[in-house]
Amino acid sequence: MEPEAIANGAPSPTPAATPTPSPASRLNDHVSESLKLEYQLMKVPFEHLKKSMRSSHRLVEKEMNAVVSSVAEAAEKDMSKEEAVQHLTSLVSRLQRLKRKLDESNKCEQTEVQRSKARLDHLEMLHSGGKEVQSKWNSIRVDRILIDYMLRLHYYDTASKLAEASGIQDLVDIDIFLDAKKVIQCLRNKDCSEALAWCAENKSKLKKSKSKFEFKLRVQEFIELVRGEHMMDAIAYARKYLASWGSTNMKEVQQAMATLAFKSNTECAGYKQWDDLIDQFKQEFCKMYGMTTESLLHIHLQAGLSALKTPFCFEEGCTKEDPLSQESFRQLAAPLPFSKHIHSKLVCYITKEVMDEHNPPQVLPNGYVYSTKALEEMAKLNNGNITCPRTGFVCNFSELSKAYIS
C-alpha cells in the first residue's frame, strides 16, 4: 500500500521525530558514565573491611580452640588448688588479650564502615544536584586523582596535606598505601621479611589468584644466601622453602639452584631481581584491593589523548598547542591507537583559525596551504606579495589557487 500511495501523489508517511534529550536527561547520562569509573572508590574499603573481618575470625577461632583445649587438658589432670588457680589465671589473661585485639579490630572495622558510608554519600551527591553540585564533585574528583598519583609515586606527605586541605580523608586510601610503603622500603633495602609477612597475612587471596610472589621472594632469599657464600644454609633453605614449589615451578627452581655455581661478583641476571620484586608487589597489592595498576591520572589523561592522537602529532610540524607535541604526553599515548576522524577540519598554520567556506584555503605554487584571511592580510602589508612562512617562497597573490573542501 505504501509504494502505491506515493506513486499516486499521496504524501509519504512522516517519520517519527527523534525526541531531543532534555538537559536533565543529558546530565543524568553524564552522571551514569562518571559513576562507571568509580569502581575503585568503593572496592578498596570493602576489601579492607573483608580482610579485617577474616583476620578477626581466624584470631577468635585460634584462641578459643586453644583455650577450650587447655581447659579440657586441665580437667583431665590432677591439679592442686594453686595450680588450678594459676592455670585459670593464665587463661583469663589470654582471653583479655584476645578482647583487646578484638576491640582494636572492631575500631578498624568501624573506620572502614564509616569510610564506605562517606564514599556512598559522595557518589549520591552527584545525583542530588545540578551543574553547581556536579562542578564541586568534579573538583573533588580531580583532588582524588592527584592524591592517587602522588601516593603511587611515594609522595605520602604531600598527598596527606592535599587530602587534609580538601577535607577528603575518607575518600582517599592513604593508610592502605602507607602499609604498602613498609614492604616497598624493605625490598629496596634488599630485605624480604616485610613482604613475606604480607604474603602470610594475605595467603588465601594470593593462593586464590595463583600468585607466584611468595615463591619469588623465597628464591631471592635463597640467592642472597648464595651471594653471601653461605652455601650449606642456602641448600637447607631450598629444601625447606623451595622444594614444595617444585611441582609447579620446576624450571625457576632449577635456575635458582644454578646460582650455586656462580660467584657473588657475577653479572648473572638471576642475582638482580629486587626491582622486579617491587614491581610485582605493586601489581599484587593493586589486585588485592581491586585498584588499577596504572594511576587514575594516567587513565584519565589517556582517555583524552586517545581522541587527539593522529599521525601528524608525531611529525616535526606538530604545533606547540597540541598536547602530543610534549614528550611526556607522547609516552602516555604510545600504546594508544590513532584517533579515527570521520570529518576532518583544516586549521591555518598562520592564524590557527579553521578554514571553511567563510575563510577558504588557498594553495601557493609550492603546494603549501593557508587561509584566505591570513594571505590577504599578508598581501596588504607586502604590496600584493606572499611569503610562505615555512619555506620562504615568494609569490604574488594572483598566483594563488583556491582549494575546495568536499
Short mmCIF file of C-alpha atoms in Angstrom, two decimals, residues 38 40-42 45 114-123 125 137 140-141 143-145 147-148 163 166-174 296:
data_model
loop_
_atom_site.label_atom_id
_atom_site.label_comp_id
_atom_site.label_asym_id
_atom_site.label_seq_id
_atom_site.Cartn_x
_atom_site.Cartn_y
_atom_site.Cartn_z
CA GLU A 38 34.32 4.88 40.45
CA GLN A 40 37.93 1.54 42.86
CA LEU A 41 36.42 4.14 45.20
CA MET A 42 34.08 1.59 46.81
CA PRO A 45 37.35 -0.02 51.76
CA GLN A 114 32.45 4.99 58.12
CA ARG A 115 34.71 5.39 55.10
CA SER A 116 32.37 3.33 52.92
CA LYS A 117 29.39 5.42 54.06
CA ALA A 118 31.27 8.65 53.29
CA ARG A 119 32.04 7.38 49.80
CA LEU A 120 28.44 6.34 49.19
CA ASP A 121 27.29 9.79 50.29
CA HIS A 122 29.87 11.29 47.93
CA LEU A 123 28.51 9.29 44.99
CA MET A 125 25.82 13.81 45.90
CA TRP A 137 32.01 16.93 42.70
CA ILE A 140 36.86 16.73 44.45
CA ARG A 141 37.47 14.05 41.85
CA ASP A 143 41.90 16.14 44.04
CA ARG A 144 41.34 12.41 44.49
CA ILE A 145 43.06 11.63 41.19
CA ILE A 147 46.31 12.18 45.56
CA ASP A 148 46.20 8.70 44.00
CA ALA A 163 43.65 15.41 51.41
CA SER A 166 40.40 19.41 50.70
CA GLY A 167 38.68 17.61 53.60
CA ILE A 168 38.52 14.31 51.72
CA GLN A 169 40.46 12.00 54.03
CA ASP A 170 37.65 9.41 53.88
CA LEU A 171 37.64 9.46 50.07
CA VAL A 172 41.30 8.51 49.58
CA ASP A 173 43.38 5.46 50.56
CA ILE A 174 46.43 6.94 52.23
CA LEU A 296 43.94 7.24 37.79
#
